[in-house]
CSV table of C-alpha atoms in Angstrom, one decimal:
chain,number,residue,atom,x,y,z
A,19,MET,CA,-22.2,19.7,-1.1
A,20,ASN,CA,-25.2,18.1,0.5
A,21,ASN,CA,-27.1,18.9,3.7
A,22,ASN,CA,-26.6,15.5,5.2
A,23,LYS,CA,-23.4,15.9,7.2
A,24,LYS,CA,-24.6,16.0,10.8
A,25,ILE,CA,-23.6,12.5,11.9
A,26,THR,CA,-20.0,11.9,11.0
A,27,ALA,CA,-17.6,8.9,11.2
A,28,SER,CA,-14.1,7.8,10.6
A,29,ILE,CA,-12.6,4.3,10.2
A,30,LEU,CA,-9.2,3.3,11.5
A,31,ILE,CA,-7.9,0.2,9.7
A,32,ILE,CA,-5.2,-1.2,11.9
A,33,GLY,CA,-2.5,-3.5,10.6
A,34,ASN,CA,1.0,-3.7,9.1
A,35,GLU,CA,-0.3,-6.3,6.6
A,36,ILE,CA,-2.5,-3.6,4.9
A,37,LEU,CA,0.3,-1.0,4.8
A,38,SER,CA,2.8,-3.5,3.4
A,39,GLY,CA,0.5,-4.4,0.5
A,40,LYS,CA,0.4,-8.0,1.7
A,41,THR,CA,-3.4,-7.9,2.4
A,42,GLN,CA,-6.0,-6.1,0.3
A,43,ASP,CA,-8.4,-4.3,2.6
A,44,THR,CA,-12.1,-4.8,1.8
A,45,ASN,CA,-13.6,-3.6,5.1
A,46,LEU,CA,-13.6,0.0,3.9
A,47,LYS,CA,-15.8,-0.8,0.9
A,48,TYR,CA,-18.2,-2.8,3.1
A,49,LEU,CA,-18.4,-0.2,5.9
A,50,GLY,CA,-18.4,2.7,3.4
A,51,LEU,CA,-21.5,1.3,1.7
A,52,GLU,CA,-23.2,0.5,5.0
A,53,LEU,CA,-22.6,4.0,6.5
A,54,ALA,CA,-23.8,5.7,3.3
A,55,THR,CA,-27.0,3.6,3.5
A,56,LEU,CA,-27.5,4.6,7.1
A,57,GLY,CA,-26.9,8.3,6.2
A,58,ILE,CA,-23.7,8.5,8.3
A,59,ASN,CA,-21.1,10.8,6.7
A,60,LEU,CA,-17.8,8.9,6.5
A,61,VAL,CA,-15.4,11.8,6.6
A,62,GLU,CA,-12.0,10.0,6.5
A,63,VAL,CA,-10.3,6.7,6.8
A,64,ARG,CA,-6.9,6.1,8.2
A,65,VAL,CA,-4.7,3.0,7.7
A,66,LEU,CA,-2.3,2.6,10.7
A,67,PRO,CA,0.6,0.4,11.6
A,68,ASP,CA,0.6,-1.9,14.7
A,69,GLU,CA,2.3,0.9,16.7
A,70,GLU,CA,0.9,2.1,20.0
A,71,ASP,CA,1.7,5.8,19.8
A,72,ILE,CA,0.2,6.4,16.4
A,73,ILE,CA,-2.9,4.3,17.2
A,74,ILE,CA,-3.6,6.1,20.5
A,75,SER,CA,-3.0,9.6,19.1
A,76,THR,CA,-5.2,9.0,16.0
A,77,LEU,CA,-7.9,7.4,18.1
A,78,ASN,CA,-8.0,10.4,20.4
A,79,PHE,CA,-8.1,12.8,17.6
A,80,CYS,CA,-10.8,11.0,15.7
A,81,ARG,CA,-13.1,10.2,18.6
A,82,SER,CA,-13.1,13.9,19.6
A,83,LYS,CA,-13.7,15.1,16.0
A,84,TYR,CA,-16.3,12.6,14.7
A,85,ASN,CA,-19.5,11.2,16.1
A,86,TYR,CA,-18.3,7.6,15.5
A,87,VAL,CA,-15.0,5.8,15.1
A,88,PHE,CA,-14.9,2.3,13.8
A,89,THR,CA,-11.7,0.3,14.0
A,90,THR,CA,-10.8,-2.9,12.3
A,91,GLY,CA,-8.0,-5.3,13.1
A,92,GLY,CA,-5.6,-6.0,16.0
A,93,ILE,CA,-8.0,-7.8,18.4
A,94,GLY,CA,-6.7,-11.4,18.1
A,95,PRO,CA,-4.5,-13.3,20.5
A,96,THR,CA,-1.0,-12.7,19.1
A,97,HIS,CA,1.7,-10.2,20.1
A,98,ASP,CA,0.9,-7.9,17.2
A,99,ASP,CA,-2.7,-7.5,18.3
A,100,ILE,CA,-2.6,-4.3,20.3
A,101,THR,CA,-5.9,-2.5,19.6
A,102,ALA,CA,-7.6,-3.3,23.0
A,103,LYS,CA,-4.5,-2.1,24.9
A,104,CYS,CA,-4.4,1.1,22.8
A,105,VAL,CA,-8.1,1.9,23.3
A,106,ALA,CA,-7.6,1.4,27.0
A,107,LYS,CA,-4.7,3.8,27.1
A,108,ALA,CA,-6.5,6.4,24.8
A,109,PHE,CA,-9.4,6.4,27.3
A,110,ASN,CA,-7.2,6.2,30.4
A,111,ARG,CA,-8.9,3.0,31.5
A,112,ASN,CA,-7.5,-0.2,32.9
A,113,LEU,CA,-7.4,-3.4,30.9
A,114,LEU,CA,-9.5,-6.0,32.8
A,115,VAL,CA,-10.6,-9.6,32.2
A,116,ASN,CA,-14.2,-9.3,31.1
A,117,GLU,CA,-16.1,-12.2,32.5
A,118,GLU,CA,-18.9,-12.0,29.9
A,119,ALA,CA,-16.2,-12.1,27.2
A,120,VAL,CA,-14.7,-15.2,28.8
A,121,LYS,CA,-18.1,-16.9,28.8
A,122,ARG,CA,-18.5,-16.1,25.1
A,123,LEU,CA,-15.1,-17.5,24.2
A,124,MET,CA,-16.1,-20.7,26.2
A,125,SER,CA,-19.5,-20.8,24.4
A,126,ASN,CA,-18.0,-21.6,21.0
A,127,PRO,CA,-19.6,-24.9,20.2
A,128,ASN,CA,-16.7,-25.8,17.8
A,129,LYS,CA,-14.1,-25.1,20.4
A,130,ASN,CA,-11.5,-27.7,21.1
A,131,TYR,CA,-9.2,-25.5,23.0
A,132,GLU,CA,-8.3,-24.3,26.5
A,133,LEU,CA,-8.5,-20.7,27.5
A,134,ASN,CA,-4.7,-20.2,27.7
A,135,GLU,CA,-3.1,-16.9,28.4
A,136,ALA,CA,-3.1,-15.9,24.7
A,137,ARG,CA,-6.9,-16.5,24.4
A,138,MET,CA,-7.5,-14.7,27.7
A,139,LYS,CA,-6.0,-11.7,26.0
A,140,MET,CA,-9.1,-11.6,23.7
A,141,ALA,CA,-11.3,-11.3,26.8
A,142,THR,CA,-9.1,-8.7,28.4
A,143,LEU,CA,-10.7,-5.4,27.6
A,144,PRO,CA,-10.8,-1.7,28.7
A,145,SER,CA,-12.9,-1.4,31.8
A,146,GLY,CA,-16.5,-0.3,31.1
A,147,ALA,CA,-16.4,-1.7,27.5
A,148,ASN,CA,-19.7,-3.0,26.0
A,149,LEU,CA,-19.2,-6.2,24.1
A,150,ILE,CA,-20.0,-6.5,20.4
A,151,ASP,CA,-21.3,-9.9,19.6
A,152,ASN,CA,-19.2,-12.1,17.2
A,153,PRO,CA,-21.5,-14.7,15.7
A,154,VAL,CA,-18.7,-16.1,13.5
A,155,SER,CA,-15.8,-16.9,15.8
A,156,TYR,CA,-17.1,-15.9,19.3
A,157,ALA,CA,-14.3,-13.6,20.4
A,158,PRO,CA,-16.2,-10.4,20.9
A,159,GLY,CA,-15.5,-6.9,19.7
A,160,PHE,CA,-16.3,-4.0,22.0
A,161,ASN,CA,-17.6,-0.5,22.2
A,162,LEU,CA,-16.5,2.3,24.5
A,163,ASP,CA,-18.3,5.7,24.2
A,164,ASN,CA,-18.3,6.5,20.4
A,165,VAL,CA,-15.6,4.0,19.5
A,166,TYR,CA,-16.5,0.6,18.0
A,167,VAL,CA,-13.7,-2.0,17.8
A,168,LEU,CA,-14.2,-4.7,15.2
A,169,ALA,CA,-12.1,-7.7,14.0
A,170,GLY,CA,-10.0,-7.4,10.9
A,171,ILE,CA,-11.2,-10.5,9.1
A,172,PRO,CA,-13.9,-9.2,6.7
A,173,SER,CA,-16.5,-11.9,7.5
A,174,VAL,CA,-16.2,-11.2,11.2
A,175,ALA,CA,-16.1,-7.4,10.9
A,176,LYS,CA,-19.3,-7.6,8.9
A,177,ALA,CA,-21.0,-9.9,11.3
A,178,MET,CA,-20.1,-7.7,14.2
A,179,PHE,CA,-21.3,-4.5,12.4
A,180,GLU,CA,-24.6,-6.2,11.6
A,181,THR,CA,-25.3,-6.8,15.3
A,182,PHE,CA,-25.3,-3.1,16.2
A,183,LYS,CA,-25.8,-1.0,13.1
A,184,HIS,CA,-29.5,-0.5,13.8
A,185,LYS,CA,-28.6,1.2,17.1
A,186,LEU,CA,-26.5,3.9,15.5
A,187,GLU,CA,-27.7,7.4,15.3
A,188,THR,CA,-28.2,8.3,11.7
A,189,ASN,CA,-29.2,11.0,9.3
A,190,ASP,CA,-31.5,10.5,6.4
A,191,PRO,CA,-30.2,7.7,4.3
A,192,ILE,CA,-27.9,8.8,1.4
A,193,GLU,CA,-29.5,7.6,-1.8
A,194,SER,CA,-27.6,7.4,-5.1
A,195,ASP,CA,-28.2,6.7,-8.8
A,196,SER,CA,-25.7,6.6,-11.6
A,197,ILE,CA,-25.5,6.7,-15.4
A,198,ASP,CA,-22.8,5.6,-17.7
A,199,ILE,CA,-21.8,8.1,-20.4
A,200,TYR,CA,-19.8,6.9,-23.4
A,201,LEU,CA,-18.0,10.2,-23.8
A,202,ARG,CA,-14.5,11.2,-22.6
A,203,GLU,CA,-14.5,13.1,-19.3
A,204,GLY,CA,-12.9,16.0,-21.0
A,205,ASP,CA,-16.0,16.4,-23.2
A,206,ILE,CA,-18.6,16.2,-20.4
A,207,ALA,CA,-16.8,18.2,-17.7
A,208,GLU,CA,-18.1,21.6,-18.6
A,209,PRO,CA,-21.9,20.8,-18.9
A,210,LEU,CA,-21.5,18.5,-15.8
A,211,SER,CA,-20.0,21.4,-13.9
A,212,ILE,CA,-23.0,23.6,-14.7
A,213,ILE,CA,-25.3,20.9,-13.5
A,214,ALA,CA,-23.3,20.5,-10.3
A,215,LYS,CA,-23.5,24.2,-9.6
A,216,LYS,CA,-27.2,24.3,-10.2
A,217,TYR,CA,-28.0,21.3,-7.9
A,218,SER,CA,-25.8,22.0,-4.8
A,219,TYR,CA,-27.9,19.7,-2.6
A,220,VAL,CA,-26.6,16.6,-4.3
A,221,ASP,CA,-23.0,15.4,-4.8
A,222,ILE,CA,-22.2,14.7,-8.4
A,223,GLY,CA,-19.1,12.5,-9.0
A,224,SER,CA,-17.6,11.5,-12.3
A,225,TYR,CA,-15.5,8.3,-12.5
A,226,PRO,CA,-13.8,7.6,-15.8
A,227,PHE,CA,-13.6,4.1,-17.2
A,228,SER,CA,-12.4,2.3,-20.3
A,229,LYS,CA,-14.6,-0.7,-21.4
A,230,ASP,CA,-13.8,-2.7,-24.6
A,231,GLY,CA,-11.7,0.1,-25.9
A,232,LYS,CA,-14.4,2.7,-25.4
A,233,TYR,CA,-13.8,5.6,-23.0
A,234,GLY,CA,-16.6,6.8,-20.7
A,235,ALA,CA,-17.5,7.9,-17.3
A,236,THR,CA,-19.9,6.8,-14.6
A,237,ILE,CA,-21.8,9.8,-13.3
A,238,VAL,CA,-22.9,9.2,-9.7
A,239,VAL,CA,-25.5,11.5,-8.1
A,240,ARG,CA,-25.8,11.2,-4.3
A,241,GLY,CA,-28.1,12.9,-1.8
A,242,THR,CA,-31.0,12.4,0.5
A,243,ASP,CA,-33.8,13.4,-1.9
A,244,LYS,CA,-34.7,10.6,-4.3
A,245,GLU,CA,-36.8,12.8,-6.5
A,246,LEU,CA,-34.1,15.4,-6.9
A,247,ILE,CA,-31.5,12.7,-7.7
A,248,LYS,CA,-33.8,11.3,-10.5
A,249,LYS,CA,-34.2,14.8,-11.8
A,250,VAL,CA,-30.5,15.4,-11.9
A,251,ILE,CA,-29.8,12.1,-13.6
A,252,ASP,CA,-32.5,12.9,-16.3
A,253,GLU,CA,-30.8,16.3,-16.8
A,254,VAL,CA,-27.4,14.7,-17.2
A,255,PHE,CA,-28.8,12.2,-19.7
A,256,ASN,CA,-30.5,14.9,-21.7
A,257,ILE,CA,-27.4,17.1,-21.9
A,258,MET,CA,-25.2,14.2,-22.8
A,259,ASP,CA,-27.7,13.1,-25.5
A,260,LYS,CA,-27.4,16.5,-27.1
A,261,ILE,CA,-23.6,16.3,-27.1
A,262,THR,CA,-23.6,13.0,-28.9
A,263,SER,CA,-26.4,13.8,-31.4
B,28,MET,CA,10.5,-3.2,15.7
B,29,ASN,CA,13.1,-3.0,12.9
B,30,ASN,CA,16.0,-0.6,12.2
B,31,ASN,CA,14.7,0.5,8.8
B,32,LYS,CA,12.5,3.4,9.5
B,33,LYS,CA,14.6,6.3,8.3
B,34,ILE,CA,12.8,7.1,5.0
B,35,THR,CA,9.0,7.5,5.7
B,36,ALA,CA,6.0,8.0,3.5
B,37,SER,CA,2.2,8.5,3.6
B,38,ILE,CA,-0.4,8.0,0.9
B,39,LEU,CA,-3.5,10.2,0.5
B,40,ILE,CA,-6.2,8.4,-1.4
B,41,ILE,CA,-8.5,11.2,-2.6
B,42,GLY,CA,-12.1,10.5,-3.7
B,43,ASN,CA,-15.7,10.3,-2.4
B,44,GLU,CA,-16.1,7.1,-4.5
B,45,ILE,CA,-13.7,5.3,-2.2
B,46,LEU,CA,-15.3,6.6,1.0
B,47,SER,CA,-18.9,5.7,-0.2
B,48,GLY,CA,-17.9,2.1,-0.9
B,49,LYS,CA,-18.7,2.5,-4.6
B,50,THR,CA,-15.1,1.9,-5.7
B,51,GLN,CA,-12.7,-0.7,-4.2
B,52,ASP,CA,-9.3,1.0,-3.8
B,53,THR,CA,-6.4,-1.1,-5.0
B,54,ASN,CA,-3.7,1.6,-5.2
B,55,LEU,CA,-2.7,1.1,-1.6
B,56,LYS,CA,-1.9,-2.5,-2.1
B,57,TYR,CA,0.2,-1.8,-5.2
B,58,LEU,CA,2.0,1.2,-3.7
B,59,GLY,CA,2.4,-0.6,-0.3
B,60,LEU,CA,4.2,-3.5,-1.9
B,61,GLU,CA,6.4,-1.2,-4.0
B,62,LEU,CA,7.4,1.0,-1.1
B,63,ALA,CA,8.2,-2.0,1.0
B,64,THR,CA,10.4,-3.4,-1.8
B,65,LEU,CA,12.1,0.0,-2.0
B,66,GLY,CA,12.6,0.0,1.8
B,67,ILE,CA,10.5,3.1,2.3
B,68,ASN,CA,8.5,2.9,5.5
B,69,LEU,CA,4.8,3.6,4.7
B,70,VAL,CA,3.7,5.0,8.1
B,71,GLU,CA,0.0,5.8,7.4
B,72,VAL,CA,-2.6,6.1,4.7
B,73,ARG,CA,-5.5,8.4,4.7
B,74,VAL,CA,-8.6,8.2,2.5
B,75,LEU,CA,-10.1,11.7,2.0
B,76,PRO,CA,-13.2,13.2,0.5
B,77,ASP,CA,-13.2,15.6,-2.4
B,78,GLU,CA,-13.2,18.5,0.0
B,79,GLU,CA,-10.7,21.3,-0.1
B,80,ASP,CA,-10.1,22.1,3.6
B,81,ILE,CA,-9.5,18.5,4.6
B,82,ILE,CA,-7.2,17.8,1.6
B,83,ILE,CA,-5.1,20.9,2.2
B,84,SER,CA,-4.7,20.4,6.0
B,85,THR,CA,-3.9,16.7,5.6
B,86,LEU,CA,-1.4,17.4,2.9
B,87,ASN,CA,0.4,20.1,4.9
B,88,PHE,CA,0.5,17.8,8.0
B,89,CYS,CA,1.8,14.8,6.1
B,90,ARG,CA,4.4,16.6,3.9
B,91,SER,CA,6.0,18.1,7.0
B,92,LYS,CA,5.9,14.8,8.9
B,93,TYR,CA,7.0,12.3,6.3
B,94,ASN,CA,9.8,12.2,3.7
B,95,TYR,CA,7.3,11.4,0.9
B,96,VAL,CA,3.6,11.9,0.3
B,97,PHE,CA,1.9,10.2,-2.6
B,98,THR,CA,-1.6,11.2,-3.6
B,99,THR,CA,-4.0,9.3,-5.8
B,100,GLY,CA,-7.1,10.6,-7.5
B,101,GLY,CA,-8.7,13.9,-8.3
B,102,ILE,CA,-6.6,15.1,-11.2
B,103,GLY,CA,-9.1,14.6,-14.1
B,104,PRO,CA,-11.0,17.3,-16.0
B,105,THR,CA,-14.3,17.3,-14.0
B,106,HIS,CA,-15.6,19.6,-11.3
B,107,ASP,CA,-14.9,17.1,-8.6
B,108,ASP,CA,-11.2,16.8,-9.5
B,109,ILE,CA,-9.6,19.3,-7.1
B,110,THR,CA,-6.3,17.8,-6.2
B,111,ALA,CA,-4.1,20.2,-8.2
B,112,LYS,CA,-5.9,23.2,-6.8
B,113,CYS,CA,-5.5,21.9,-3.2
B,114,VAL,CA,-1.8,21.2,-3.7
B,115,ALA,CA,-1.3,24.8,-5.0
B,116,LYS,CA,-3.1,26.2,-2.0
B,117,ALA,CA,-1.2,24.0,0.4
B,118,PHE,CA,2.1,25.2,-1.0
B,119,ASN,CA,0.9,28.8,-1.4
B,120,ARG,CA,1.6,28.7,-5.2
B,121,ASN,CA,-0.3,29.9,-8.1
B,122,LEU,CA,-2.1,27.6,-10.5
B,123,LEU,CA,-0.6,28.2,-14.0
B,124,VAL,CA,-1.0,26.6,-17.4
B,125,ASN,CA,2.0,24.3,-17.8
B,126,GLU,CA,3.1,24.5,-21.4
B,127,GLU,CA,4.9,21.1,-21.3
B,128,ALA,CA,1.8,19.5,-19.9
B,129,VAL,CA,-0.2,21.0,-22.8
B,130,LYS,CA,2.3,19.5,-25.2
B,131,ARG,CA,1.9,16.1,-23.6
B,132,LEU,CA,-1.9,16.3,-23.8
B,133,MET,CA,-1.6,17.2,-27.4
B,134,SER,CA,0.9,14.4,-28.0
B,135,ASN,CA,-1.6,11.7,-27.4
B,136,PRO,CA,-1.6,9.7,-30.7
B,137,ASN,CA,-5.1,8.4,-30.0
B,138,LYS,CA,-6.5,11.8,-29.4
B,139,ASN,CA,-9.5,12.9,-31.3
B,140,TYR,CA,-10.3,15.9,-29.1
B,141,GLU,CA,-9.8,19.6,-28.8
B,142,LEU,CA,-8.0,21.1,-25.7
B,143,ASN,CA,-11.2,22.6,-24.3
B,144,GLU,CA,-11.4,24.4,-21.0
B,145,ALA,CA,-12.0,21.1,-19.1
B,146,ARG,CA,-8.9,19.5,-20.6
B,147,MET,CA,-6.8,22.6,-20.0
B,148,LYS,CA,-7.6,22.1,-16.4
B,149,MET,CA,-5.4,18.9,-16.5
B,150,ALA,CA,-2.5,21.1,-17.7
B,151,THR,CA,-3.1,23.8,-15.1
B,152,LEU,CA,-0.7,23.0,-12.3
B,153,PRO,CA,0.9,24.6,-9.3
B,154,SER,CA,3.8,26.8,-10.4
B,155,GLY,CA,7.2,25.0,-10.2
B,156,ALA,CA,5.6,21.6,-10.4
B,157,ASN,CA,7.7,18.9,-12.1
B,158,LEU,CA,5.7,16.7,-14.4
B,159,ILE,CA,5.2,13.0,-13.9
B,160,ASP,CA,5.0,11.2,-17.2
B,161,ASN,CA,1.7,9.3,-18.0
B,162,PRO,CA,2.5,6.6,-20.6
B,163,VAL,CA,-1.1,5.4,-20.5
B,164,SER,CA,-3.4,8.4,-21.1
B,165,TYR,CA,-0.9,11.3,-21.4
B,166,ALA,CA,-2.4,13.8,-18.9
B,167,PRO,CA,0.6,14.0,-16.5
B,168,GLY,CA,0.8,13.8,-12.8
B,169,PHE,CA,3.2,16.1,-11.0
B,170,ASN,CA,5.7,16.5,-8.2
B,171,LEU,CA,6.3,19.4,-5.9
B,172,ASP,CA,8.9,19.1,-3.2
B,173,ASN,CA,8.2,15.8,-1.5
B,174,VAL,CA,4.7,15.4,-2.8
B,175,TYR,CA,3.9,13.1,-5.7
B,176,VAL,CA,0.5,13.5,-7.3
B,177,LEU,CA,-0.8,10.5,-9.2
B,178,ALA,CA,-4.0,9.6,-11.0
B,179,GLY,CA,-6.7,7.5,-9.3
B,180,ILE,CA,-7.1,4.9,-12.1
B,181,PRO,CA,-4.9,2.0,-10.9
B,182,SER,CA,-3.3,1.3,-14.3
B,183,VAL,CA,-2.4,5.0,-14.6
B,184,ALA,CA,-1.2,5.4,-11.0
B,185,LYS,CA,1.0,2.4,-11.5
B,186,ALA,CA,2.5,3.6,-14.8
B,187,MET,CA,3.2,7.0,-13.3
B,188,PHE,CA,4.9,5.5,-10.2
B,189,GLU,CA,7.1,3.3,-12.4
B,190,THR,CA,8.5,6.3,-14.1
B,191,PHE,CA,10.1,7.9,-11.0
B,192,LYS,CA,10.4,5.2,-8.4
B,193,HIS,CA,14.1,4.6,-9.1
B,194,LYS,CA,14.8,8.2,-8.2
B,195,LEU,CA,13.3,8.0,-4.7
B,196,GLU,CA,15.6,8.0,-1.7
B,197,THR,CA,15.4,4.6,-0.1
B,198,ASN,CA,16.5,2.5,2.8
B,199,ASP,CA,17.7,-1.1,2.5
B,200,PRO,CA,14.9,-3.0,0.9
B,201,ILE,CA,12.5,-4.7,3.2
B,202,GLU,CA,12.5,-8.4,2.6
B,203,SER,CA,9.9,-10.8,3.9
B,204,ASP,CA,9.2,-14.5,4.1
B,205,SER,CA,6.1,-16.3,5.4
B,206,ILE,CA,5.0,-19.7,6.6
B,207,ASP,CA,1.5,-21.1,7.0
B,208,ILE,CA,0.8,-22.8,10.3
B,209,TYR,CA,-2.3,-25.0,10.6
B,210,LEU,CA,-2.9,-24.2,14.2
B,211,ARG,CA,-5.2,-21.7,15.8
B,212,GLU,CA,-3.7,-18.4,16.6
B,213,GLY,CA,-4.6,-18.9,20.2
B,214,ASP,CA,-2.3,-21.9,20.3
B,215,ILE,CA,0.7,-20.3,18.7
B,216,ALA,CA,0.5,-16.8,20.2
B,217,GLU,CA,2.6,-17.6,23.3
B,218,PRO,CA,5.6,-19.2,21.5
B,219,LEU,CA,5.4,-16.7,18.8
B,220,SER,CA,5.5,-13.8,21.3
B,221,ILE,CA,8.7,-15.3,22.7
B,222,ILE,CA,10.3,-15.4,19.3
B,223,ALA,CA,9.2,-11.8,18.5
B,224,LYS,CA,10.8,-10.6,21.7
B,225,LYS,CA,14.0,-12.5,20.9
B,226,TYR,CA,14.3,-11.1,17.4
B,227,SER,CA,13.5,-7.4,17.8
B,228,TYR,CA,15.2,-6.5,14.5
B,229,VAL,CA,12.4,-8.2,12.5
B,230,ASP,CA,8.7,-7.6,12.4
B,231,ILE,CA,6.7,-10.7,13.0
B,232,GLY,CA,3.0,-10.6,12.0
B,233,SER,CA,0.4,-13.3,12.4
B,234,TYR,CA,-2.6,-13.3,10.1
B,235,PRO,CA,-5.4,-15.8,10.8
B,236,PHE,CA,-7.1,-17.7,8.0
B,237,SER,CA,-9.7,-20.5,7.5
B,238,LYS,CA,-9.1,-22.7,4.5
B,239,ASP,CA,-11.3,-25.7,3.7
B,240,GLY,CA,-12.6,-25.7,7.2
B,241,LYS,CA,-9.1,-25.8,8.7
B,242,TYR,CA,-8.0,-22.9,10.9
B,243,GLY,CA,-4.5,-21.5,10.6
B,244,ALA,CA,-2.3,-18.4,10.5
B,245,THR,CA,0.2,-17.0,8.1
B,246,ILE,CA,3.3,-15.9,10.0
B,247,VAL,CA,5.1,-13.1,8.1
B,248,VAL,CA,8.6,-12.1,9.0
B,249,ARG,CA,9.8,-8.8,7.6
B,250,GLY,CA,13.1,-7.0,7.9
B,251,THR,CA,16.3,-6.0,6.0
B,252,ASP,CA,18.4,-9.0,6.9
B,253,LYS,CA,17.6,-12.0,4.7
B,254,GLU,CA,19.6,-14.4,6.7
B,255,LEU,CA,18.0,-13.3,9.9
B,256,ILE,CA,14.5,-13.7,8.4
B,257,LYS,CA,15.3,-17.2,7.3
B,258,LYS,CA,16.6,-18.1,10.8
B,259,VAL,CA,13.4,-16.7,12.4
B,260,ILE,CA,11.2,-18.6,9.9
B,261,ASP,CA,13.1,-21.8,10.7
B,262,GLU,CA,12.6,-21.2,14.4
B,263,VAL,CA,8.9,-20.6,14.0
B,264,PHE,CA,8.7,-23.8,12.0
B,265,ASN,CA,10.6,-25.9,14.6
B,266,ILE,CA,8.5,-24.6,17.5
B,267,MET,CA,5.2,-25.1,15.7
B,268,ASP,CA,6.4,-28.6,14.7
B,269,LYS,CA,6.9,-29.4,18.4
B,270,ILE,CA,3.4,-28.2,19.3
B,271,THR,CA,1.7,-30.4,16.7
B,272,SER,CA,3.8,-33.5,17.4
């Protein structure tokens, strides 16, 4: 619906704990907002189990289809953390101890641990990987080609993304504005559809809500042209005003 | 890792508002917990934009690959609600006014509306669709073959799922138990890996946390055999106890 779809992305959320409903994912909401702000079109998100075959095949599909792939989860020291191994296999690379990653793990000022075999796993990365800094807990993420591998813990995923987001190739930022309409969606759908057809360079979404027993919908207008968005919001307001009066 | 993978499922979360980070999805957590309780193996979840091509192709892929596909979102009256149309196209069926769906829309005791064209859209479904009752807001979901189409609003999605979940084909329920270990993951990874290898009929996950400045990990053991899960949890406890003492 808009003209801002050149740079595309997908996110792979890796972890049985998300699929089993044990953990509420919040990384999608954070990354979704960030990518929209950068003007990168997030086309799809997949939540995957800790299973090698499905991670590798999905990674290979998405990295060939989209400009960027961001993964979250599965880069810790335990047996169920298999993301680095899967990325290596997907790219046909060896897993090697990355000396710079070892240094970073050792640089943790709060560390009171030895670099045992499990922790060394966090520094064992696909050959040629570029490290992504982890200002929170030091074990780095990594980047290979168009794939960015982040931690699953939201504070760490966020801190990692912050370190490289300014380097990503972007489109014009996607702006948005919204207006709450206290009418049922069934009453606004037809005029809204006419507006949506008229302004095909913006995306118009309608999200129903019920607040204090009153039905309504938030109308969200998204696009790259701030002036146009304002114009569409005004038109939505005016038409809805006519319906209620 | 476990022997309980016969009945499989995927969830398609449909809506630009989830991808743009505007709305936090919570349906995955609810459905993930329910499916696990039923013993249905949720293999993957995809979050998709309101775009016909990607919804249709994903739906066709998933309905041929998994026993069940559950979709959420996109069944309201506005122009961006295109799920019913996409399901019809995926199944090569016509979209028809479903008289029973019309009756249900009219049966809403709180209704103070006419069945205008937009609302009729909510009763226009793929031919042969079975209705899914909506005890919250009356506009029904629907089922076609192994695809179950639910609303996006969490309270409605939940109410719809509750109406048919007892009819789904299930495996043995997946049970789980967990234990919090106040050690860093890097210190427990090796003994945990030995336990995971020893008990291949359960899934053992490790999820790091930081509470009140103390690092730890929640160890979750999942499987169909309650006794075995208890045994594994005891073994995790004993081994961790040895490390700390």
